[in-house]
Coordinates of C-alpha atoms and ligand atoms in Angstrom, one line a residue:
X1 CA 94.1 116.2 100.5
X2 CA 97.5 117.8 101.1
X3 CA 99.6 116.7 104.1
X4 CA 98.6 119.9 105.9
X5 CA 94.9 119.4 105.4
X6 CA 95.2 115.8 106.6
X7 CA 97.1 116.9 109.8
X8 CA 94.5 119.6 110.6
X9 CA 91.7 117.1 110.3
X10 CA 93.4 114.6 112.6
X11 CA 94.2 117.2 115.1
X12 CA 90.7 118.7 115.1
X13 CA 89.1 115.3 115.9
X14 CA 91.2 114.7 119.0
X15 CA 92.9 118.0 120.1
X16 CA 93.8 116.8 123.6
X17 CA 95.2 113.3 122.8
X18 CA 98.9 112.9 122.6
X19 CA 100.5 113.5 119.2
X20 CA 104.3 113.3 119.7
X21 CA 106.7 112.3 122.5
X22 CA 110.4 113.1 122.2
X23 CA 112.0 111.3 125.1
X24 CA 115.5 112.7 124.8
X25 CA 114.2 116.3 124.7
X26 CA 111.6 115.5 127.4
X27 CA 108.8 117.0 125.2
X28 CA 105.2 116.0 124.8
X29 CA 102.7 117.6 122.4
X30 CA 99.0 117.1 122.2
X31 CA 97.5 117.3 118.7
X32 CA 96.4 120.9 119.4
X33 CA 99.8 121.8 120.6
X34 CA 101.5 120.0 117.7
X35 CA 99.5 121.8 115.1
X36 CA 100.0 125.2 116.9
X37 CA 103.8 124.7 116.7
X38 CA 103.6 123.6 113.1
X39 CA 101.6 126.7 112.2
X40 CA 103.9 128.9 114.1
X41 CA 106.9 127.5 112.3
X42 CA 105.1 127.7 108.9
X43 CA 104.4 131.4 109.6
X44 CA 108.1 131.9 110.5
X45 CA 109.1 130.2 107.2
X46 CA 106.8 132.5 105.2
X47 CA 108.2 135.5 107.0
X48 CA 111.7 134.3 106.1
X49 CA 110.7 134.4 102.5
X50 CA 110.4 130.6 102.0
X51 CA 108.0 130.1 99.0
X52 CA 106.3 127.2 97.4
X53 CA 108.8 124.9 95.7
X54 CA 111.8 126.2 97.6
X55 CA 114.1 123.5 98.9
X56 CA 114.5 123.4 102.7
X57 CA 117.1 120.9 103.9
X58 CA 116.9 119.1 107.2
X59 CA 120.1 117.6 108.6
X60 CA 119.5 116.1 112.0
X61 CA 118.9 112.8 113.7
X62 CA 115.3 112.0 114.9
X63 CA 114.0 114.8 117.1
X64 CA 110.7 116.8 117.5
X65 CA 112.1 119.7 115.4
X66 CA 112.5 117.4 112.5
X67 CA 108.8 116.4 112.6
X68 CA 107.7 120.0 113.1
X69 CA 109.6 121.1 110.1
X70 CA 108.3 118.1 108.0
X71 CA 104.7 119.4 108.5
X72 CA 105.5 123.1 108.4
X73 CA 107.2 122.8 105.0
X74 CA 104.3 120.7 103.8
X75 CA 101.8 123.3 104.8
X76 CA 103.4 126.0 102.8
X77 CA 104.5 123.8 99.8
X78 CA 108.2 124.1 100.4
X79 CA 110.1 120.9 99.4
X80 CA 111.8 119.2 102.3
X81 CA 115.1 117.6 101.5
X82 CA 116.1 114.9 103.9
X83 CA 119.8 114.8 104.5
X84 CA 121.5 111.7 105.8
X85 CA 122.7 112.2 109.4
X86 CA 125.8 110.1 108.5
X87 CA 127.0 112.5 105.8
X88 CA 130.2 114.3 105.9
X89 CA 131.3 117.5 104.1
X90 CA 131.7 116.0 100.6
X91 CA 128.2 114.4 100.6
X92 CA 126.7 117.4 102.3
X93 CA 128.0 119.7 99.5
X94 CA 126.7 117.3 96.9
X95 CA 123.1 117.3 98.3
X96 CA 123.1 121.1 98.8
X97 CA 124.1 121.6 95.2
X98 CA 122.0 118.8 93.7
X99 CA 118.8 119.8 95.4
X100 CA 119.5 123.6 95.3
X101 CA 118.8 124.0 99.0
X102 CA 118.2 127.7 100.0
X103 CA 117.4 127.2 103.7
X104 CA 119.2 124.5 105.7
X105 CA 118.0 123.5 109.2
X106 CA 120.5 121.4 111.0
X107 CA 121.3 120.0 114.4
X108 CA 124.5 121.5 115.9
X109 CA 126.1 118.1 116.2
X110 CA 125.3 114.5 116.6
X111 CA 127.7 111.9 118.1
X112 CA 131.1 112.6 116.6
X113 CA 129.7 114.8 113.8
X114 CA 130.0 118.5 114.3
X115 CA 127.4 119.6 111.8
X116 CA 127.8 123.3 112.4
X117 CA 131.6 123.1 111.6
X118 CA 131.0 121.0 108.5
X119 CA 128.4 123.5 107.3
X120 CA 130.8 126.4 107.9
X121 CA 133.4 124.6 105.8
X122 CA 131.2 124.1 102.7
X123 CA 129.1 127.3 102.9
X124 CA 131.5 129.9 101.4
X125 CA 131.3 128.3 98.0
X126 CA 127.5 128.1 98.0
X127 CA 125.7 131.2 97.1
X128 CA 122.4 129.4 96.6
X129 CA 122.4 128.5 100.3
X130 CA 120.9 131.7 101.7
X131 CA 120.3 130.7 105.3
X132 CA 121.4 128.2 107.8
X133 CA 119.4 127.7 111.1
X134 CA 120.8 125.6 113.8
X135 CA 118.2 123.8 115.9
X136 CA 117.7 125.2 119.4
X137 CA 119.7 128.4 118.6
X138 CA 118.0 131.8 119.2
X139 CA 117.5 132.0 115.4
X140 CA 115.6 128.7 115.5
X141 CA 113.3 129.9 118.3
X142 CA 112.9 133.1 116.4
X143 CA 111.4 131.1 113.4
X144 CA 108.3 130.3 115.5
X145 CA 105.8 133.0 115.2
X146 CA 103.4 132.2 118.0
X147 CA 100.0 133.9 118.1
X148 CA 100.4 135.1 114.6
X149 CA 98.0 135.3 111.7
X150 CA 97.5 131.6 110.9
X151 CA 95.0 132.5 108.2
X152 CA 98.1 133.4 106.1
X153 CA 99.3 129.8 106.3
X154 CA 95.8 128.6 105.3
X155 CA 95.8 130.9 102.3
X156 CA 99.0 129.4 101.1
X157 CA 97.9 125.9 101.8
X158 CA 94.8 126.4 99.8
X159 CA 96.9 127.1 96.7
X160 CA 98.7 123.8 96.9
X161 CA 97.9 120.7 94.8
X162 CA 98.3 117.2 96.2
X163 CA 100.4 116.4 93.1
X164 CA 103.0 119.1 93.9
X165 CA 106.5 117.9 94.8
X166 CA 106.9 118.1 98.6
X167 CA 109.9 116.0 99.5
X168 CA 113.2 114.9 98.1
X169 CA 114.5 111.7 99.7
X170 CA 117.8 110.2 98.7
X171 CA 117.9 106.4 98.3
X172 CA 120.1 104.5 100.8
X173 CA 123.1 104.2 98.5
X174 CA 123.3 100.4 98.9
X175 CA 124.0 99.8 95.3
X176 CA 125.7 103.0 94.3
X177 CA 125.5 106.7 94.7
X178 CA 122.2 107.9 96.3
X179 CA 119.6 109.3 93.9
X180 CA 117.0 112.0 95.0
X181 CA 113.5 110.6 94.7
X182 CA 111.0 113.5 94.3
X183 CA 107.8 112.7 96.0
X184 CA 104.4 114.5 96.1
X185 CA 101.8 114.9 98.9
X186 CA 99.7 112.4 97.1
X187 CA 102.6 109.8 96.9
X188 CA 103.6 109.8 100.6
X189 CA 100.4 110.8 102.3
X190 CA 98.4 107.9 100.7
X191 CA 101.2 105.5 101.4
X192 CA 101.5 106.5 105.0
X193 CA 97.7 106.3 105.3
X194 CA 97.4 102.7 103.9
X195 CA 100.4 101.4 105.9
X196 CA 98.5 102.6 109.0
X197 CA 95.2 101.2 107.8
X198 CA 96.6 97.7 107.1
X199 CA 98.1 97.6 110.6
X200 CA 94.8 98.9 112.1
X201 CA 96.1 102.1 113.8
X202 CA 93.7 104.1 115.8
X203 CA 94.3 106.9 118.3
X204 CA 94.9 104.3 121.0
X205 CA 98.1 103.2 119.3
X206 CA 101.6 104.5 120.3
X207 CA 104.3 103.9 117.8
X208 CA 107.9 103.6 118.7
X209 CA 110.0 105.0 115.8
X210 CA 113.8 104.2 116.2
X211 CA 114.2 104.2 112.4
X212 CA 115.6 107.4 110.9
X213 CA 113.1 110.1 109.8
X214 CA 115.6 111.0 107.1
X215 CA 114.4 107.8 105.4
X216 CA 110.8 107.0 104.3
X217 CA 110.6 104.2 106.9
X218 CA 110.6 106.9 109.6
X219 CA 108.9 109.9 108.0
X220 CA 106.2 108.1 106.0
X221 CA 105.6 104.7 107.6
X222 CA 106.2 106.3 111.0
X223 CA 105.1 109.9 111.1
X224 CA 102.6 110.0 108.2
X225 CA 100.9 106.8 109.3
X226 CA 100.5 108.3 112.7
X227 CA 99.3 111.7 111.7
X228 CA 96.7 110.2 109.3
X229 CA 95.3 107.8 111.9
X230 CA 95.7 109.8 115.1
X231 CA 98.3 107.3 116.6
X232 CA 101.0 108.8 118.8
X233 CA 104.6 109.2 117.5
X234 CA 107.2 108.2 120.0
X235 CA 110.9 109.1 119.4
X236 CA 113.0 106.9 121.7
X237 CA 116.4 108.6 120.9
X238 CA 118.1 110.6 118.2
X239 CA 120.0 107.6 116.8
X240 CA 119.3 103.9 117.1
X241 CA 120.2 102.3 120.3
X242 CA 118.6 99.0 121.4
X243 CA 118.4 99.9 125.1
X244 CA 116.7 103.3 124.7
X245 CA 114.3 101.7 122.2
X246 CA 113.1 99.0 124.6
X247 CA 113.1 101.6 127.5
X248 CA 110.8 103.7 125.4
X249 CA 108.5 100.9 124.5
X250 CA 108.2 100.0 128.2
X251 CA 107.8 103.5 129.6
X252 CA 105.5 104.8 126.9
X253 CA 103.4 101.6 126.7
X254 CA 104.0 101.5 122.9
X255 CA 101.7 99.2 120.9
X256 CA 103.9 99.2 117.8
X257 CA 107.7 99.0 117.2
X258 CA 109.5 99.6 113.9
X259 CA 112.9 98.4 112.8
X260 CA 115.1 96.9 110.1
X261 CA 116.2 93.4 110.8
X262 CA 119.5 94.4 112.4
X263 CA 117.7 96.6 114.9
X264 CA 115.5 93.8 116.1
X265 CA 118.5 91.5 116.3
X266 CA 120.3 94.0 118.5
X267 CA 117.2 94.4 120.8
X268 CA 116.7 90.6 121.1
X269 CA 120.4 90.2 121.8
X270 CA 120.5 92.6 124.8
X271 CA 121.7 90.8 128.0
X272 CA 118.9 92.3 130.0
X273 CA 116.3 91.8 127.3
X274 CA 114.0 89.9 129.7
X275 CA 113.9 92.9 132.1
X276 CA 111.9 95.2 129.8
X277 CA 108.1 95.2 130.0
X278 CA 107.1 94.8 126.4
X279 CA 103.5 93.6 127.2
X280 CA 102.0 96.6 125.5
X281 CA 103.3 95.6 122.1
X282 CA 100.7 94.4 119.7
X283 CA 102.3 95.0 116.3
X284 CA 105.1 96.7 114.4
X285 CA 106.9 96.6 111.1
X286 CA 110.1 94.9 110.0
X287 CA 111.3 96.1 106.6
X288 CA 114.1 97.6 104.6
X289 CA 116.1 94.5 103.9
X290 CA 115.4 90.7 103.8
X291 CA 113.6 89.8 107.1
X292 CA 115.0 86.5 108.3
X293 CA 112.2 84.1 109.3
X294 CA 114.1 83.2 112.5
X295 CA 114.2 86.8 113.6
X296 CA 110.5 87.3 112.7
X297 CA 109.6 84.3 114.9
X298 CA 111.5 85.7 117.8
X299 CA 109.8 89.1 117.4
X300 CA 106.4 87.4 117.7
X301 CA 107.4 85.0 120.5
X302 CA 109.8 87.0 122.7
X303 CA 108.6 90.5 122.0
X304 CA 104.9 89.7 121.8
X305 CA 104.4 91.5 118.5
X306 CA 101.7 89.0 117.5
X307 CA 100.4 91.1 114.6
X308 CA 103.8 92.2 113.3
X309 CA 103.9 93.0 109.6
X310 CA 106.6 92.9 106.9
X311 CA 106.7 95.7 104.4
X312 CA 108.6 95.8 101.2
X313 CA 109.3 98.9 99.2
X314 CA 111.8 101.5 98.1
X315 CA 112.3 105.2 98.4
X316 CA 111.1 105.6 94.8
X317 CA 107.7 104.1 95.7
X318 CA 107.0 106.3 98.8
X319 CA 108.1 103.5 99.9
X320 CA 105.7 100.6 100.5
X321 CA 104.6 98.4 97.6
X322 CA 103.6 95.2 99.4
X323 CA 102.8 94.5 103.0
X324 CA 101.4 91.6 105.0
X325 CA 97.9 91.9 106.5
X326 CA 96.8 91.4 110.1
X327 CA 94.7 88.4 109.1
X328 CA 97.5 86.7 107.1
X329 CA 98.6 83.4 108.6
X330 CA 101.6 83.7 110.8
X331 CA 103.5 81.6 108.3
X332 CA 102.8 84.0 105.5
X333 CA 103.6 87.0 107.8
X334 CA 107.0 85.8 108.6
X335 CA 108.0 84.2 105.3
X336 CA 106.7 86.6 102.6
X337 CA 106.5 90.4 102.1
X338 CA 102.7 90.1 101.8
X339 CA 100.5 91.2 98.9
X340 CA 100.4 94.4 96.9
X341 CA 99.1 97.5 98.8
X342 CA 95.6 98.7 98.0
X343 CA 95.3 100.7 94.8
X344 CA 98.8 99.6 93.6
X345 CA 99.7 97.0 91.0
X346 CA 102.6 94.6 91.0
X347 CA 103.9 92.4 88.2
X348 CA 107.0 90.1 87.9
X349 CA 108.8 90.3 84.6
X350 CA 111.7 88.6 82.9
X351 CA 114.5 91.2 83.2
X352 CA 115.8 90.3 79.7
X353 CA 112.5 90.4 77.7
X354 CA 110.3 92.6 79.9
X355 CA 107.5 90.1 79.6
X356 CA 105.4 89.1 82.6
X357 CA 106.4 85.6 83.8
X358 CA 104.0 82.9 85.0
X359 CA 103.2 82.8 88.8
X360 CA 105.8 81.0 90.7
X361 CA 108.6 82.1 88.4
X362 CA 111.3 84.5 89.7
X363 CA 111.8 87.8 87.9
X364 CA 112.1 91.5 88.4
X365 CA 109.3 93.0 90.5
X366 CA 107.6 96.1 89.1
X367 CA 105.2 98.5 90.8
X368 CA 102.7 100.9 89.4
X369 CA 100.2 103.3 90.9
X370 CA 99.8 106.4 93.1
X371 CA 103.0 105.7 95.1
X372 CA 105.5 105.9 92.2
X373 CA 107.7 109.0 92.6
X374 CA 107.5 112.0 90.3
X375 CA 111.1 111.2 89.2
X376 CA 114.6 111.6 90.4
X377 CA 115.3 115.3 91.1
X378 CA 116.9 116.8 88.0
X379 CA 118.0 113.5 86.7
X380 CA 115.5 112.7 83.9
X381 CA 117.9 110.3 82.3
X382 CA 118.1 108.2 85.5
X383 CA 114.3 108.4 85.9
X384 CA 113.8 107.0 82.4
X385 CA 116.0 104.0 83.3
X386 CA 113.6 102.9 86.0
X387 CA 110.1 104.2 85.1
X388 CA 108.9 102.9 81.8
X389 CA 106.4 104.6 79.4
X390 CA 103.5 102.7 81.0
X391 CA 104.5 104.2 84.4
X392 CA 105.9 100.9 85.8
X393 CA 108.7 101.3 88.3
X394 CA 111.3 98.7 87.8
X395 CA 112.6 97.9 91.2
X396 CA 115.8 96.0 90.5
X397 CA 114.6 93.4 93.0
X398 CA 114.0 89.8 92.2
X399 CA 110.7 88.4 93.4
X400 CA 108.3 85.5 93.0
X401 CA 104.5 85.8 93.2
X402 CA 102.4 82.8 94.2
X403 CA 98.8 82.0 93.0
X404 CA 97.3 84.0 95.8
X405 CA 99.4 87.1 95.2
X406 CA 101.9 86.7 98.0
X407 CA 105.3 87.9 97.0
X408 CA 108.7 86.7 98.1
X409 CA 111.8 88.8 97.5
X410 CA 114.6 86.5 96.6
X411 CA 117.3 89.1 96.2
X412 CA 118.5 92.0 94.2
X413 CA 119.4 91.6 90.6
X414 CA 122.7 93.2 91.3
X415 CA 123.4 90.7 94.2
X416 CA 122.6 87.6 92.3
X417 CA 125.6 85.3 92.1
X418 CA 126.2 83.2 89.0
X419 CA 128.5 80.3 89.9
X420 CA 129.3 78.0 87.0
X421 CA 126.2 79.0 85.2
X422 CA 123.9 78.4 88.2
X423 CA 121.9 81.4 89.4
X424 CA 122.2 81.6 93.2
X425 CA 120.2 84.0 95.4
X426 CA 122.3 84.9 98.4
X427 CA 119.1 85.4 100.4
X428 CA 118.5 81.6 100.4
X429 CA 121.9 80.8 101.7
X430 CA 121.6 83.5 104.4
X431 CA 118.3 82.0 105.6
X432 CA 120.0 78.7 105.8
X433 CA 123.0 80.0 107.8
X434 CA 120.6 81.6 110.4
X435 CA 119.7 78.0 111.4
X436 CA 123.3 77.4 112.6
X437 CA 123.3 77.5 116.4
X438 CA 126.4 79.7 116.6
X439 CA 125.4 82.2 113.9
X440 CA 123.5 85.4 114.8
X441 CA 123.7 87.2 111.4
X442 CA 124.9 86.1 108.0
X443 CA 125.5 87.9 104.6
X444 CA 126.5 86.1 101.5
X445 CA 128.2 87.6 98.4
X446 CA 129.8 86.4 95.2
X447 CA 133.6 86.8 94.8
X448 CA 135.5 86.4 91.6
X449 CA 136.7 82.9 90.8
X450 CA 138.8 81.7 87.9
X451 CA 137.1 78.3 87.6
X452 CA 133.4 79.1 88.2
X453 CA 133.3 82.8 87.4
X454 CA 132.0 83.5 90.9
X455 CA 132.2 81.7 94.2
X456 CA 130.1 82.2 97.3
X457 CA 131.6 83.8 100.4
X458 CA 129.6 84.0 103.7
X459 CA 130.3 86.7 106.3
X460 CA 128.9 85.6 109.6
X461 CA 128.5 87.2 113.0
X462 CA 128.7 84.7 115.9
X463 CA 126.6 84.6 119.0
X464 CA 128.4 85.9 122.1
X465 CA 130.4 83.0 123.7
X466 CA 130.3 81.0 120.5
X467 CA 134.1 81.1 120.2
X468 CA 135.1 80.5 116.6
X469 CA 133.7 78.9 113.5
X470 CA 135.8 77.5 110.7
X471 CA 135.0 77.3 107.0
X472 CA 135.1 73.6 107.3
X473 CA 132.6 73.5 110.1
X474 CA 130.2 75.5 108.2
X475 CA 130.6 73.5 105.0
X476 CA 130.1 70.3 107.0
X477 CA 126.9 71.8 108.5
X478 CA 125.7 72.6 105.0
X479 CA 126.6 69.4 103.4
X480 CA 123.6 67.2 102.8
X481 CA 121.3 70.1 103.6
X482 CA 122.2 72.4 100.7
X483 CA 122.9 71.6 97.0
X484 CA 126.7 71.4 96.7
X485 CA 127.0 74.5 94.5
X486 CA 125.2 76.6 97.2
X487 CA 127.6 75.8 99.9
X488 CA 129.9 78.8 100.6
X489 CA 133.4 78.2 99.5
X490 CA 134.7 80.8 102.0
X491 CA 133.4 81.7 105.5
X492 CA 134.6 84.9 107.1
X493 CA 133.8 85.7 110.7
X494 CA 133.3 89.4 111.5
X495 CA 132.1 91.6 114.4
X496 CA 130.2 94.0 112.2
X497 CA 129.0 94.3 108.6
X498 CA 129.6 97.5 106.6
X499 CA 126.3 99.3 107.0
X500 CA 124.4 102.3 105.6
X501 CA 122.8 104.6 108.1
X502 CA 119.4 103.0 107.3
X503 CA 120.7 99.7 108.6
X504 CA 121.4 98.0 105.3
X505 CA 124.4 95.9 104.6
X506 CA 126.6 97.4 102.0
X507 CA 127.4 94.4 99.9
X508 CA 129.3 96.6 97.4
X509 CA 131.8 97.3 100.1
X510 CA 131.8 93.7 101.3
X511 CA 132.8 92.6 97.8
X512 CA 135.6 95.1 97.6
X513 CA 136.9 94.0 101.0
X514 CA 136.6 90.3 100.0
X515 CA 138.7 90.8 96.9
X516 CA 141.4 92.2 99.1
X517 CA 141.0 89.4 101.7
X518 CA 141.4 86.8 99.0
X519 CA 144.4 88.7 97.7
Ligands
LIG601 P1 120.1 102.5 96.4 O1 118.9 102.5 95.6 O2 120.7 103.8 96.6 O3 121.2 101.5 96.0 P2 118.5 101.2 98.4 O4 117.8 100.6 97.2 O5 118.9 100.2 99.5 O6 119.7 102.0 97.9 P3 116.1 102.2 99.6 O7 115.2 102.8 98.7 O8 116.2 102.7 101.0 O9 117.6 102.3 99.0 O10 115.8 100.6 99.8 C1 115.0 99.9 98.9 C2 115.5 98.5 98.8 O11 115.5 97.8 100.0 C3 114.6 97.6 97.9 O12 114.8 97.8 96.5 C4 114.9 96.2 98.4 O13 116.1 95.7 97.8 C5 115.2 96.4 99.9 N1 114.1 96.0 100.7 C6 113.2 96.8 101.3 N2 112.3 96.1 102.0 C7 112.6 94.8 101.9 C8 112.1 93.6 102.4 N3 111.0 93.6 103.2 N4 112.7 92.5 102.0 C9 113.7 92.5 101.2 N5 114.3 93.6 100.7 C10 113.7 94.8 101.0
LIG602 MG1 117.3 101.3 95.3

């Protein structure tokens, strides 16, 4: 199936059920209405001369037009290029050039970003960018050809292959400059389908999606999991905001809620948390970065998400490689990233030799199967660095697999700290720091040290009203509980961590700032 075929099938089976709710725009679509809008937009794109393989950029926070464009481009085989809502002119220009975008659809503005002005600034030098359409402008409305000849869309759809490239998604840029993962219908449709299947989505489910569509967490694990199962997509707000998220769950009676750990921490930390009716929640997904056990437990106990899952993956693998199952024990669901997804393979290798290590031994996690991207867009050299000749994707993440196939992510190869010859996984120290009564969030990095090569530095965020916390106090708390070499030498109290828009902590930036701090 292509994404378009799959959507049509879902919609035909339940035309009058609710497909999409955009709370900010005050819009609701049944499946029949949703498909009619997608087809109208697909026709408009065809009329505008958009052909199979053309790159169509989308630069907007979460909103219904984003979703409509996602499916309209898929129906006609145009390649959707997701552009990070946090970008500024320099990065926008980079993506426009790198992906060769000919049509750009953009919001007029978002928060302090005047997208229209930024586009005007970079546009004169870009001949390849033939057309820019601002969402909600007359031109945007003109792109919808309602009551037109939908057979034309079907004719084009019938020529598409599930293995065609359909989407370019840039990685989060946690470890360096983002790379454009090129993904096919087959890659992302199957991944979305299996994510939904493992959670047990039916058309009775209503999924609250505060994670960005620009990232695979939103557009695949959110939108595609819903459109392949008939569950309703609920957009709480354009950007993440804990209040509007919980309001949406309560008002829309959502059964499932998504987030990266920092989002759940923000929601649980709201002063008026107890006032939201979250009794409809059954499940949800926490993913994207290490999911602290403490936070998972609170999500189960205080938010009532008794079936909550953890997923692990990366943009390059569509994204999900492993996920916990509904019937996994609670302990496994909060403390591992689950087992390999159906029809995919995982192995753990010694990063030096490339040989598979025995169960229980840490090494680099590798993924193989339908979800592995076609490659990085026009960067064959970079693709060859991560996908080997046997089609294994080398994730750059450190993991351990137990005898039953449950995987634990212990860190990123690039984040591992080597102090006096001891390999230390910051993740382990972070989990420990979460158990401190005054600490709400903790991140650990390695900083250069003359004596040991590297020393550990912890950045911590304190609970409101916790006052202050000294390095000595933390070291004392850790002493006797952690091996001496794992006790952070430095503790730095902060209000915020440097973050990517996908909610990941930018440790690269933390290390740079730490070096300055230590002078
Ligand atoms: P870049 O590749 O540009 O440096 P990135 O790797 O953060 O950025 P993504 O593809 O968005 O970009 O994120 C994938 C990474 O997120 C994984 O490689 C892994 O390090 C981390 N990750 C995802 N899910 C989990 C999880 N459940 N537990 C731990 N880490 C996770
Ligand atoms: Mg990555």
